[in-house]
mmCIF file of C-alpha atoms in Angstrom:
data_model
loop_
_atom_site.group_PDB
_atom_site.id
_atom_site.type_symbol
_atom_site.label_atom_id
_atom_site.label_comp_id
_atom_site.label_asym_id
_atom_site.label_seq_id
_atom_site.Cartn_x
_atom_site.Cartn_y
_atom_site.Cartn_z
ATOM 1 C CA UNK A 1 5.235 -4.271 -1.336
ATOM 2 C CA UNK A 2 3.436 -5.398 -4.470
ATOM 3 C CA UNK A 3 4.208 -3.146 -7.444
ATOM 4 C CA UNK A 4 0.884 -1.379 -7.807
ATOM 5 C CA UNK A 5 0.885 2.320 -8.549
ATOM 6 C CA UNK A 6 -2.118 4.587 -8.853
ATOM 7 C CA UNK A 7 -2.009 7.961 -10.546
ATOM 8 C CA UNK A 8 -2.793 10.656 -9.802
ATOM 9 C CA UNK A 9 -2.814 10.372 -5.998
ATOM 10 C CA UNK A 10 -4.953 13.484 -5.597
ATOM 11 C CA UNK A 11 -7.166 15.320 -8.065
ATOM 12 C CA UNK A 12 -9.682 18.130 -7.925
ATOM 13 C CA UNK A 13 -11.871 18.503 -10.970
ATOM 14 C CA UNK A 14 -14.985 20.370 -12.014
ATOM 15 C CA UNK A 15 -18.421 18.888 -12.533
ATOM 16 C CA UNK A 16 -18.937 17.727 -16.104
ATOM 17 C CA UNK A 17 -15.285 17.189 -16.973
ATOM 18 C CA UNK A 18 -13.892 13.770 -17.944
ATOM 19 C CA UNK A 19 -11.389 12.174 -15.573
ATOM 20 C CA UNK A 20 -9.146 9.133 -16.028
ATOM 21 C CA UNK A 21 -7.462 7.310 -13.174
ATOM 22 C CA UNK A 22 -4.638 4.904 -13.871
ATOM 23 C CA UNK A 23 -3.623 1.708 -12.122
ATOM 24 C CA UNK A 24 -0.280 0.238 -13.099
ATOM 25 C CA UNK A 25 1.059 -3.107 -11.844
ATOM 26 C CA UNK A 26 4.395 -4.818 -12.311
ATOM 27 C CA UNK A 27 3.275 -8.188 -10.864
ATOM 28 C CA UNK A 28 1.720 -9.650 -14.022
ATOM 29 C CA UNK A 29 -1.486 -10.349 -12.067
ATOM 30 C CA UNK A 30 -4.393 -11.430 -14.194
ATOM 31 C CA UNK A 31 -7.231 -9.861 -12.233
ATOM 32 C CA UNK A 32 -7.581 -6.144 -11.545
ATOM 33 C CA UNK A 33 -10.299 -4.248 -9.702
ATOM 34 C CA UNK A 34 -11.441 -0.695 -9.174
ATOM 35 C CA UNK A 35 -13.219 0.202 -5.916
ATOM 36 C CA UNK A 36 -14.486 3.387 -4.392
ATOM 37 C CA UNK A 37 -14.492 3.912 -0.651
ATOM 38 C CA UNK A 38 -16.914 6.216 1.108
ATOM 39 C CA UNK A 39 -17.712 6.539 4.827
ATOM 40 C CA UNK A 40 -20.155 3.850 5.932
ATOM 41 C CA UNK A 41 -19.959 1.954 2.636
ATOM 42 C CA UNK A 42 -16.651 0.143 2.792
ATOM 43 C CA UNK A 43 -15.123 -0.770 -0.548
ATOM 44 C CA UNK A 44 -17.648 -0.940 -3.362
ATOM 45 C CA UNK A 45 -16.693 -2.652 -6.595
ATOM 46 C CA UNK A 46 -16.960 -0.434 -9.678
ATOM 47 C CA UNK A 47 -15.507 -2.597 -12.457
ATOM 48 C CA UNK A 48 -13.106 -5.470 -12.682
ATOM 49 C CA UNK A 49 -10.981 -7.183 -15.297
ATOM 50 C CA UNK A 50 -10.081 -10.836 -15.655
ATOM 51 C CA UNK A 51 -7.694 -10.352 -18.557
ATOM 52 C CA UNK A 52 -6.656 -8.020 -21.330
ATOM 53 C CA UNK A 53 -9.768 -6.551 -22.931
ATOM 54 C CA UNK A 54 -11.977 -8.624 -20.578
ATOM 55 C CA UNK A 55 -13.917 -6.486 -18.119
ATOM 56 C CA UNK A 56 -17.165 -6.666 -16.205
ATOM 57 C CA UNK A 57 -19.351 -4.390 -14.103
ATOM 58 C CA UNK A 58 -19.432 -4.272 -10.346
ATOM 59 C CA UNK A 59 -22.159 -3.019 -8.033
ATOM 60 C CA UNK A 60 -21.678 0.729 -8.652
ATOM 61 C CA UNK A 61 -20.651 0.937 -12.310
ATOM 62 C CA UNK A 62 -23.017 3.695 -13.493
ATOM 63 C CA UNK A 63 -21.057 6.742 -14.697
ATOM 64 C CA UNK A 64 -17.796 4.806 -14.963
ATOM 65 C CA UNK A 65 -16.035 2.971 -17.767
ATOM 66 C CA UNK A 66 -12.807 0.986 -17.830
ATOM 67 C CA UNK A 67 -10.262 -0.235 -20.295
ATOM 68 C CA UNK A 68 -7.452 -2.752 -20.152
ATOM 69 C CA UNK A 69 -5.320 -2.880 -23.280
ATOM 70 C CA UNK A 70 -2.249 -4.272 -21.495
ATOM 71 C CA UNK A 71 -1.881 -6.651 -18.555
ATOM 72 C CA UNK A 72 -0.166 -3.991 -16.477
ATOM 73 C CA UNK A 73 -2.608 -1.093 -16.926
ATOM 74 C CA UNK A 74 -6.240 -0.740 -15.879
ATOM 75 C CA UNK A 75 -7.838 2.644 -16.530
ATOM 76 C CA UNK A 76 -10.958 4.002 -14.865
ATOM 77 C CA UNK A 77 -12.758 6.842 -16.655
ATOM 78 C CA UNK A 78 -15.450 9.127 -15.360
ATOM 79 C CA UNK A 79 -17.043 10.340 -18.569
ATOM 80 C CA UNK A 80 -18.632 13.410 -16.984
ATOM 81 C CA UNK A 81 -17.698 13.802 -13.344
ATOM 82 C CA UNK A 82 -20.412 14.548 -10.764
ATOM 83 C CA UNK A 83 -20.138 15.584 -7.132
ATOM 84 C CA UNK A 84 -21.440 12.141 -6.089
ATOM 85 C CA UNK A 85 -18.236 10.670 -7.519
ATOM 86 C CA UNK A 86 -16.129 12.490 -4.955
ATOM 87 C CA UNK A 87 -14.454 9.576 -3.201
ATOM 88 C CA UNK A 88 -11.258 7.657 -2.575
ATOM 89 C CA UNK A 89 -10.586 5.181 -5.367
ATOM 90 C CA UNK A 90 -8.551 2.025 -4.855
ATOM 91 C CA UNK A 91 -7.126 -0.330 -7.408
ATOM 92 C CA UNK A 92 -6.434 -3.952 -6.448
ATOM 93 C CA UNK A 93 -4.918 -6.953 -8.172
ATOM 94 C CA UNK A 94 -4.911 -10.697 -7.524
ATOM 95 C CA UNK A 95 -3.379 -13.667 -9.316
ATOM 96 C CA UNK A 96 -6.351 -15.971 -8.696
ATOM 97 C CA UNK A 97 -9.533 -16.348 -6.672
ATOM 98 C CA UNK A 98 -7.739 -17.961 -3.764
ATOM 99 C CA UNK A 99 -4.944 -15.433 -3.402
ATOM 100 C CA UNK A 100 -4.361 -12.235 -1.532
ATOM 101 C CA UNK A 101 -5.498 -8.953 -3.073
ATOM 102 C CA UNK A 102 -2.861 -6.234 -3.246
ATOM 103 C CA UNK A 103 -3.957 -2.619 -3.161
ATOM 104 C CA UNK A 104 -2.611 0.596 -4.569
ATOM 105 C CA UNK A 105 -2.170 3.663 -2.388
ATOM 106 C CA UNK A 106 -5.528 5.139 -3.385
ATOM 107 C CA UNK A 107 -6.569 8.226 -5.363
ATOM 108 C CA UNK A 108 -8.481 10.971 -3.588
ATOM 109 C CA UNK A 109 -10.815 12.573 -6.140
ATOM 110 C CA UNK A 110 -12.816 15.697 -5.405
ATOM 111 C CA UNK A 111 -15.441 16.911 -7.875
ATOM 112 C CA UNK A 112 -16.462 20.523 -7.282
ATOM 113 C CA UNK B 1 -29.861 -6.554 -0.937
ATOM 114 C CA UNK B 2 -26.106 -6.308 -0.524
ATOM 115 C CA UNK B 3 -24.178 -9.497 -1.142
ATOM 116 C CA UNK B 4 -22.123 -8.926 1.995
ATOM 117 C CA UNK B 5 -23.388 -7.232 5.156
ATOM 118 C CA UNK B 6 -21.162 -5.939 7.941
ATOM 119 C CA UNK B 7 -22.072 -3.734 10.890
ATOM 120 C CA UNK B 8 -20.031 -0.518 10.453
ATOM 121 C CA UNK B 9 -19.894 0.173 14.194
ATOM 122 C CA UNK B 10 -18.029 2.062 15.533
ATOM 123 C CA UNK B 11 -16.919 -0.388 18.177
ATOM 124 C CA UNK B 12 -15.004 0.837 21.233
ATOM 125 C CA UNK B 13 -13.444 -1.590 23.734
ATOM 126 C CA UNK B 14 -10.911 -1.385 26.572
ATOM 127 C CA UNK B 15 -7.436 -2.771 26.093
ATOM 128 C CA UNK B 16 -7.313 -6.523 26.723
ATOM 129 C CA UNK B 17 -10.912 -7.158 25.696
ATOM 130 C CA UNK B 18 -11.998 -9.860 23.265
ATOM 131 C CA UNK B 19 -13.372 -8.357 20.071
ATOM 132 C CA UNK B 20 -15.877 -10.085 17.811
ATOM 133 C CA UNK B 21 -16.452 -8.847 14.257
ATOM 134 C CA UNK B 22 -19.020 -10.436 11.965
ATOM 135 C CA UNK B 23 -20.287 -10.554 8.394
ATOM 136 C CA UNK B 24 -23.153 -12.285 6.666
ATOM 137 C CA UNK B 25 -23.398 -13.019 2.978
ATOM 138 C CA UNK B 26 -26.035 -14.141 0.513
ATOM 139 C CA UNK B 27 -24.086 -15.459 -2.485
ATOM 140 C CA UNK B 28 -23.386 -19.199 -2.262
ATOM 141 C CA UNK B 29 -20.742 -18.818 -4.996
ATOM 142 C CA UNK B 30 -18.341 -17.253 -2.504
ATOM 143 C CA UNK B 31 -15.635 -19.770 -1.724
ATOM 144 C CA UNK B 32 -12.838 -17.764 -0.138
ATOM 145 C CA UNK B 33 -13.211 -15.593 2.911
ATOM 146 C CA UNK B 34 -10.830 -12.934 4.081
ATOM 147 C CA UNK B 35 -10.386 -10.241 6.676
ATOM 148 C CA UNK B 36 -8.525 -7.063 5.840
ATOM 149 C CA UNK B 37 -7.322 -4.354 8.164
ATOM 150 C CA UNK B 38 -7.160 -0.749 7.057
ATOM 151 C CA UNK B 39 -5.501 2.117 8.846
ATOM 152 C CA UNK B 40 -6.536 5.684 8.156
ATOM 153 C CA UNK B 41 -5.565 6.936 4.684
ATOM 154 C CA UNK B 42 -3.974 3.606 3.775
ATOM 155 C CA UNK B 43 -4.981 0.737 1.508
ATOM 156 C CA UNK B 44 -6.368 -2.462 3.093
ATOM 157 C CA UNK B 45 -3.940 -5.199 4.112
ATOM 158 C CA UNK B 46 -4.750 -8.901 4.372
ATOM 159 C CA UNK B 47 -5.091 -10.125 7.937
ATOM 160 C CA UNK B 48 -6.642 -13.580 7.709
ATOM 161 C CA UNK B 49 -7.727 -15.894 4.924
ATOM 162 C CA UNK B 50 -9.694 -19.160 4.812
ATOM 163 C CA UNK B 51 -11.659 -21.168 2.295
ATOM 164 C CA UNK B 52 -13.436 -23.745 4.429
ATOM 165 C CA UNK B 53 -15.904 -23.853 7.261
ATOM 166 C CA UNK B 54 -14.310 -23.954 10.690
ATOM 167 C CA UNK B 55 -11.721 -21.963 12.583
ATOM 168 C CA UNK B 56 -8.307 -20.658 11.616
ATOM 169 C CA UNK B 57 -6.012 -19.173 14.212
ATOM 170 C CA UNK B 58 -3.055 -16.830 13.828
ATOM 171 C CA UNK B 59 -1.662 -15.446 17.060
ATOM 172 C CA UNK B 60 -4.321 -13.309 18.720
ATOM 173 C CA UNK B 61 -6.625 -13.567 15.711
ATOM 174 C CA UNK B 62 -9.150 -16.310 14.918
ATOM 175 C CA UNK B 63 -11.230 -16.419 11.750
ATOM 176 C CA UNK B 64 -14.386 -18.495 11.768
ATOM 177 C CA UNK B 65 -16.524 -19.492 8.784
ATOM 178 C CA UNK B 66 -19.945 -21.137 8.854
ATOM 179 C CA UNK B 67 -20.968 -21.760 5.253
ATOM 180 C CA UNK B 68 -24.280 -23.343 6.213
ATOM 181 C CA UNK B 69 -25.343 -20.098 7.901
ATOM 182 C CA UNK B 70 -23.426 -17.848 5.485
ATOM 183 C CA UNK B 71 -21.721 -16.191 8.426
ATOM 184 C CA UNK B 72 -18.096 -15.341 9.101
ATOM 185 C CA UNK B 73 -16.414 -13.927 12.191
ATOM 186 C CA UNK B 74 -13.087 -12.510 13.298
ATOM 187 C CA UNK B 75 -12.090 -12.698 16.963
ATOM 188 C CA UNK B 76 -9.290 -10.628 18.435
ATOM 189 C CA UNK B 77 -7.991 -11.734 21.834
ATOM 190 C CA UNK B 78 -6.157 -9.451 24.235
ATOM 191 C CA UNK B 79 -6.896 -6.446 22.051
ATOM 192 C CA UNK B 80 -4.263 -3.703 21.888
ATOM 193 C CA UNK B 81 -4.483 0.011 21.042
ATOM 194 C CA UNK B 82 -2.498 -0.800 17.897
ATOM 195 C CA UNK B 83 -5.462 -2.925 16.753
ATOM 196 C CA UNK B 84 -7.491 0.267 16.327
ATOM 197 C CA UNK B 85 -8.389 0.311 12.645
ATOM 198 C CA UNK B 86 -11.181 -0.505 10.233
ATOM 199 C CA UNK B 87 -11.721 -4.209 9.631
ATOM 200 C CA UNK B 88 -13.264 -5.341 6.366
ATOM 201 C CA UNK B 89 -14.516 -8.789 5.534
ATOM 202 C CA UNK B 90 -14.111 -9.846 1.909
ATOM 203 C CA UNK B 91 -15.333 -12.745 -0.173
ATOM 204 C CA UNK B 92 -14.217 -14.143 -3.473
ATOM 205 C CA UNK B 93 -15.696 -16.525 -5.996
ATOM 206 C CA UNK B 94 -16.064 -14.767 -9.307
ATOM 207 C CA UNK B 95 -15.421 -11.274 -8.066
ATOM 208 C CA UNK B 96 -13.984 -9.834 -4.886
ATOM 209 C CA UNK B 97 -16.635 -8.203 -2.694
ATOM 210 C CA UNK B 98 -16.063 -6.348 0.578
ATOM 211 C CA UNK B 99 -18.286 -5.607 3.516
ATOM 212 C CA UNK B 100 -18.850 -2.062 4.734
ATOM 213 C CA UNK B 101 -16.064 -2.315 7.299
ATOM 214 C CA UNK B 102 -16.209 -2.051 11.108
ATOM 215 C CA UNK B 103 -14.270 0.732 12.791
ATOM 216 C CA UNK B 104 -12.628 -0.517 15.996
ATOM 217 C CA UNK B 105 -11.107 1.608 18.720
ATOM 218 C CA UNK B 106 -9.168 -0.051 21.537
ATOM 219 C CA UNK B 107 -8.725 2.316 24.462
ATOM 220 C CA UNK B 108 -5.658 2.028 26.729
#
């Protein structure tokens, strides 16, 4: 298995509170992605990174921010969590555009 | 308009049937085309990968890409109950975008 670890694995938080999810990789992959997965929507790209301090928005980036200060860590922050952000979040990494994406185990986030 | 469209199903077939899964896309920048399989409460795993138009076969699985029509397919021959999962198409070429996923159930 690729060395990709997401933390926490499960979290319940209240509406309006900030939440940070962490993706940690030991593969030295350049590209990292954050997705959310909801029934009927597949995996939707939130933000992605193509290098340290280089990030870009995906299709559902509103309400989310990211940071990548080290190759191995990609953080996803919900500045003020809302119930619509209840979802399963997946982190993925790839070495290049023509390579396999490796996924973390997922983080199940519930906003009440 | 979504960059990648995939019928979410669900799709239910008897064991041994041939399964056809399809995706269409709108972004000509996509160069690499993949199929992932995802079991319940697990992360997706790569099943098939191709970067050119035509067919690619791996055992019971065949991936087909038609760049002129912006259409990709995955065929599963002699489907088995263990093939029951969600299948997601994915495309890469600047970012990695997934389809909505098709839930497949193969009944014994």
